[in-house]
Amino acid sequence: MADFRDLKFRAVTSLQRHVVNPLARRSGSQILLETTGRASGLPRRTPVGGRRIGQEFWLVSEFGERSQYIRNIRADPRVRVRVAGRWYDGTAHPLPQDDARARLRTLPRYNSAVVRAVGTDLLTVRVDLAD
């Protein structure tokens, strides 16, 4: 089982890194999460699915602590989120105690279905947005 999960992780992240993410970053309608690279210090933009609720933005990482953007958040929780073409500053909080599967039911359907299908270690993230 662990071998299959590792193979799935490598296949999906390779496809995302080389095909899906470069295309999605060019789309003005795609939600982007910008973190600071923990080693480079450079901005790193990752297409994500999620939903803004008031002054919070919620998302679920399909690979949890293995996701590069989660590792960047652990090093520096200050992030930016682009929603509907507008950038918001915020502070990200990974929430391992949150029921990520239940959270996905409150987020956009298509992205949630993809996260459930390809994910191996789901992790909820709440971003507290600044004014």
PDB file of C-alpha atoms in Angstrom:
ATOM      1  CA  MET A   1       0.000   0.000   0.000  1.00  0.00           C
ATOM      2  CA  ALA A   2       2.792   2.433   0.863  1.00  0.00           C
ATOM      3  CA  ASP A   3       4.452   1.723  -2.498  1.00  0.00           C
ATOM      4  CA  PHE A   4       1.212   2.547  -4.350  1.00  0.00           C
ATOM      5  CA  ARG A   5       0.768   5.779  -2.343  1.00  0.00           C
ATOM      6  CA  ASP A   6       4.340   6.821  -3.094  1.00  0.00           C
ATOM      7  CA  LEU A   7       3.940   6.017  -6.797  1.00  0.00           C
ATOM      8  CA  LYS A   8       0.653   7.951  -6.884  1.00  0.00           C
ATOM      9  CA  PHE A   9       2.286  10.919  -5.128  1.00  0.00           C
ATOM     10  CA  ARG A  10       5.213  10.994  -7.574  1.00  0.00           C
ATOM     11  CA  ALA A  11       3.007  10.627 -10.650  1.00  0.00           C
ATOM     12  CA  VAL A  12       0.486  13.278  -9.631  1.00  0.00           C
ATOM     13  CA  THR A  13       3.046  15.816  -8.418  1.00  0.00           C
ATOM     14  CA  SER A  14       5.092  15.403 -11.598  1.00  0.00           C
ATOM     15  CA  LEU A  15       1.997  15.983 -13.756  1.00  0.00           C
ATOM     16  CA  GLN A  16       1.014  18.990 -11.638  1.00  0.00           C
ATOM     17  CA  ARG A  17       4.494  20.504 -11.621  1.00  0.00           C
ATOM     18  CA  HIS A  18       5.175  20.136 -15.340  1.00  0.00           C
ATOM     19  CA  VAL A  19       1.756  20.409 -17.004  1.00  0.00           C
ATOM     20  CA  VAL A  20      -1.221  21.445 -14.872  1.00  0.00           C
ATOM     21  CA  ASN A  21       0.297  24.162 -12.673  1.00  0.00           C
ATOM     22  CA  PRO A  22       2.095  26.099 -15.443  1.00  0.00           C
ATOM     23  CA  LEU A  23      -1.145  26.235 -17.442  1.00  0.00           C
ATOM     24  CA  ALA A  24      -3.312  27.100 -14.428  1.00  0.00           C
ATOM     25  CA  ARG A  25      -0.974  29.904 -13.269  1.00  0.00           C
ATOM     26  CA  ARG A  26      -1.586  31.643 -16.608  1.00  0.00           C
ATOM     27  CA  SER A  27      -5.344  31.627 -16.117  1.00  0.00           C
ATOM     28  CA  GLY A  28      -6.636  34.842 -14.584  1.00  0.00           C
ATOM     29  CA  SER A  29      -9.533  32.996 -12.979  1.00  0.00           C
ATOM     30  CA  GLN A  30      -7.489  30.322 -11.183  1.00  0.00           C
ATOM     31  CA  ILE A  31      -7.043  30.765  -7.426  1.00  0.00           C
ATOM     32  CA  LEU A  32      -3.347  31.007  -6.557  1.00  0.00           C
ATOM     33  CA  LEU A  33      -1.585  30.551  -3.239  1.00  0.00           C
ATOM     34  CA  GLU A  34       1.731  32.389  -3.030  1.00  0.00           C
ATOM     35  CA  THR A  35       4.212  31.209  -0.413  1.00  0.00           C
ATOM     36  CA  THR A  36       7.853  32.113   0.145  1.00  0.00           C
ATOM     37  CA  GLY A  37      10.287  29.370  -0.846  1.00  0.00           C
ATOM     38  CA  ARG A  38      11.866  28.038   2.331  1.00  0.00           C
ATOM     39  CA  ALA A  39      15.292  27.607   0.709  1.00  0.00           C
ATOM     40  CA  SER A  40      15.269  30.212  -2.075  1.00  0.00           C
ATOM     41  CA  GLY A  41      13.262  32.969  -0.393  1.00  0.00           C
ATOM     42  CA  LEU A  42      11.518  33.493  -3.755  1.00  0.00           C
ATOM     43  CA  PRO A  43       7.753  33.697  -4.238  1.00  0.00           C
ATOM     44  CA  ARG A  44       6.206  30.345  -5.179  1.00  0.00           C
ATOM     45  CA  ARG A  45       2.738  30.328  -6.743  1.00  0.00           C
ATOM     46  CA  THR A  46       0.596  27.231  -6.588  1.00  0.00           C
ATOM     47  CA  PRO A  47      -2.857  26.839  -8.147  1.00  0.00           C
ATOM     48  CA  VAL A  48      -5.303  25.682  -5.459  1.00  0.00           C
ATOM     49  CA  GLY A  49      -9.004  25.153  -5.046  1.00  0.00           C
ATOM     50  CA  GLY A  50     -10.836  26.504  -2.089  1.00  0.00           C
ATOM     51  CA  ARG A  51     -13.336  29.046  -0.909  1.00  0.00           C
ATOM     52  CA  ARG A  52     -13.265  32.445   0.718  1.00  0.00           C
ATOM     53  CA  ILE A  53     -15.627  32.695   3.661  1.00  0.00           C
ATOM     54  CA  GLY A  54     -15.572  36.181   5.171  1.00  0.00           C
ATOM     55  CA  GLN A  55     -11.987  37.013   6.117  1.00  0.00           C
ATOM     56  CA  GLU A  56     -10.825  33.405   5.784  1.00  0.00           C
ATOM     57  CA  PHE A  57      -9.796  31.288   2.816  1.00  0.00           C
ATOM     58  CA  TRP A  58     -10.110  27.511   3.184  1.00  0.00           C
ATOM     59  CA  LEU A  59      -8.385  24.792   1.151  1.00  0.00           C
ATOM     60  CA  VAL A  60      -7.372  21.162   1.467  1.00  0.00           C
ATOM     61  CA  SER A  61      -3.906  19.994   0.450  1.00  0.00           C
ATOM     62  CA  GLU A  62      -4.044  16.596  -1.239  1.00  0.00           C
ATOM     63  CA  PHE A  63      -0.585  15.550  -0.026  1.00  0.00           C
ATOM     64  CA  GLY A  64      -0.491  17.258   3.362  1.00  0.00           C
ATOM     65  CA  GLU A  65       2.965  17.647   4.858  1.00  0.00           C
ATOM     66  CA  ARG A  66       4.559  16.311   1.645  1.00  0.00           C
ATOM     67  CA  SER A  67       3.246  19.290  -0.374  1.00  0.00           C
ATOM     68  CA  GLN A  68       5.928  21.852  -1.123  1.00  0.00           C
ATOM     69  CA  TYR A  69       3.588  24.729  -0.323  1.00  0.00           C
ATOM     70  CA  ILE A  70       2.810  23.214   3.098  1.00  0.00           C
ATOM     71  CA  ARG A  71       6.543  22.931   3.802  1.00  0.00           C
ATOM     72  CA  ASN A  72       6.911  26.588   2.777  1.00  0.00           C
ATOM     73  CA  ILE A  73       4.011  27.577   5.065  1.00  0.00           C
ATOM     74  CA  ARG A  74       5.647  25.733   7.971  1.00  0.00           C
ATOM     75  CA  ALA A  75       8.792  27.816   7.387  1.00  0.00           C
ATOM     76  CA  ASP A  76       6.910  31.119   6.889  1.00  0.00           C
ATOM     77  CA  PRO A  77       3.117  31.278   7.292  1.00  0.00           C
ATOM     78  CA  ARG A  78       2.797  34.673   5.587  1.00  0.00           C
ATOM     79  CA  VAL A  79       1.106  34.080   2.241  1.00  0.00           C
ATOM     80  CA  ARG A  80      -0.897  35.773  -0.471  1.00  0.00           C
ATOM     81  CA  VAL A  81      -4.022  34.370  -2.102  1.00  0.00           C
ATOM     82  CA  ARG A  82      -5.411  35.464  -5.474  1.00  0.00           C
ATOM     83  CA  VAL A  83      -9.181  35.101  -5.551  1.00  0.00           C
ATOM     84  CA  ALA A  84     -11.237  36.398  -8.497  1.00  0.00           C
ATOM     85  CA  GLY A  85      -8.194  38.253  -9.834  1.00  0.00           C
ATOM     86  CA  ARG A  86      -7.463  40.122  -6.566  1.00  0.00           C
ATOM     87  CA  TRP A  87      -4.530  39.445  -4.234  1.00  0.00           C
ATOM     88  CA  TYR A  88      -5.020  39.218  -0.457  1.00  0.00           C
ATOM     89  CA  ASP A  89      -2.282  39.037   2.178  1.00  0.00           C
ATOM     90  CA  GLY A  90      -2.809  36.465   4.880  1.00  0.00           C
ATOM     91  CA  THR A  91      -1.441  34.049   7.427  1.00  0.00           C
ATOM     92  CA  ALA A  92      -1.808  30.331   6.714  1.00  0.00           C
ATOM     93  CA  HIS A  93      -2.617  27.764   9.390  1.00  0.00           C
ATOM     94  CA  PRO A  94      -2.399  24.035   8.604  1.00  0.00           C
ATOM     95  CA  LEU A  95      -5.104  22.325  10.689  1.00  0.00           C
ATOM     96  CA  PRO A  96      -4.333  18.603  11.075  1.00  0.00           C
ATOM     97  CA  GLN A  97      -7.127  18.270  13.660  1.00  0.00           C
ATOM     98  CA  ASP A  98      -9.765  19.386  11.107  1.00  0.00           C
ATOM     99  CA  ASP A  99     -11.708  16.679   9.263  1.00  0.00           C
ATOM    100  CA  ALA A 100     -10.370  17.329   5.743  1.00  0.00           C
ATOM    101  CA  ARG A 101     -12.917  15.041   4.054  1.00  0.00           C
ATOM    102  CA  ALA A 102     -15.786  16.886   5.736  1.00  0.00           C
ATOM    103  CA  ARG A 103     -14.142  20.208   4.823  1.00  0.00           C
ATOM    104  CA  LEU A 104     -14.009  19.181   1.153  1.00  0.00           C
ATOM    105  CA  ARG A 105     -17.805  18.919   1.186  1.00  0.00           C
ATOM    106  CA  THR A 106     -17.942  22.681   1.897  1.00  0.00           C
ATOM    107  CA  LEU A 107     -15.546  23.618  -0.913  1.00  0.00           C
ATOM    108  CA  PRO A 108     -16.052  23.789  -4.707  1.00  0.00           C
ATOM    109  CA  ARG A 109     -17.182  20.389  -6.012  1.00  0.00           C
ATOM    110  CA  TYR A 110     -14.871  19.852  -8.968  1.00  0.00           C
ATOM    111  CA  ASN A 111     -11.660  20.641  -7.103  1.00  0.00           C
ATOM    112  CA  SER A 112     -12.835  18.655  -4.071  1.00  0.00           C
ATOM    113  CA  ALA A 113     -13.486  15.615  -6.268  1.00  0.00           C
ATOM    114  CA  VAL A 114      -9.983  15.840  -7.744  1.00  0.00           C
ATOM    115  CA  VAL A 115      -8.391  16.249  -4.295  1.00  0.00           C
ATOM    116  CA  ARG A 116     -10.290  13.195  -3.011  1.00  0.00           C
ATOM    117  CA  ALA A 117      -9.330  11.161  -6.103  1.00  0.00           C
ATOM    118  CA  VAL A 118      -5.603  11.927  -6.176  1.00  0.00           C
ATOM    119  CA  GLY A 119      -4.912  12.785  -2.549  1.00  0.00           C
ATOM    120  CA  THR A 120      -3.121  10.497  -0.156  1.00  0.00           C
ATOM    121  CA  ASP A 121      -2.668  12.647   2.976  1.00  0.00           C
ATOM    122  CA  LEU A 122      -5.369  15.314   3.156  1.00  0.00           C
ATOM    123  CA  LEU A 123      -4.675  18.406   5.261  1.00  0.00           C
ATOM    124  CA  THR A 124      -6.967  21.387   5.813  1.00  0.00           C
ATOM    125  CA  VAL A 125      -5.451  24.876   5.627  1.00  0.00           C
ATOM    126  CA  ARG A 126      -7.110  28.078   6.807  1.00  0.00           C
ATOM    127  CA  VAL A 127      -5.708  31.396   5.629  1.00  0.00           C
ATOM    128  CA  ASP A 128      -6.656  34.395   7.780  1.00  0.00           C
ATOM    129  CA  LEU A 129      -6.898  37.257   5.307  1.00  0.00           C
ATOM    130  CA  ALA A 130      -5.763  40.780   6.170  1.00  0.00           C
ATOM    131  CA  ASP A 131      -7.930  43.759   5.227  1.00  0.00           C
TER     132      ASP A 131
END
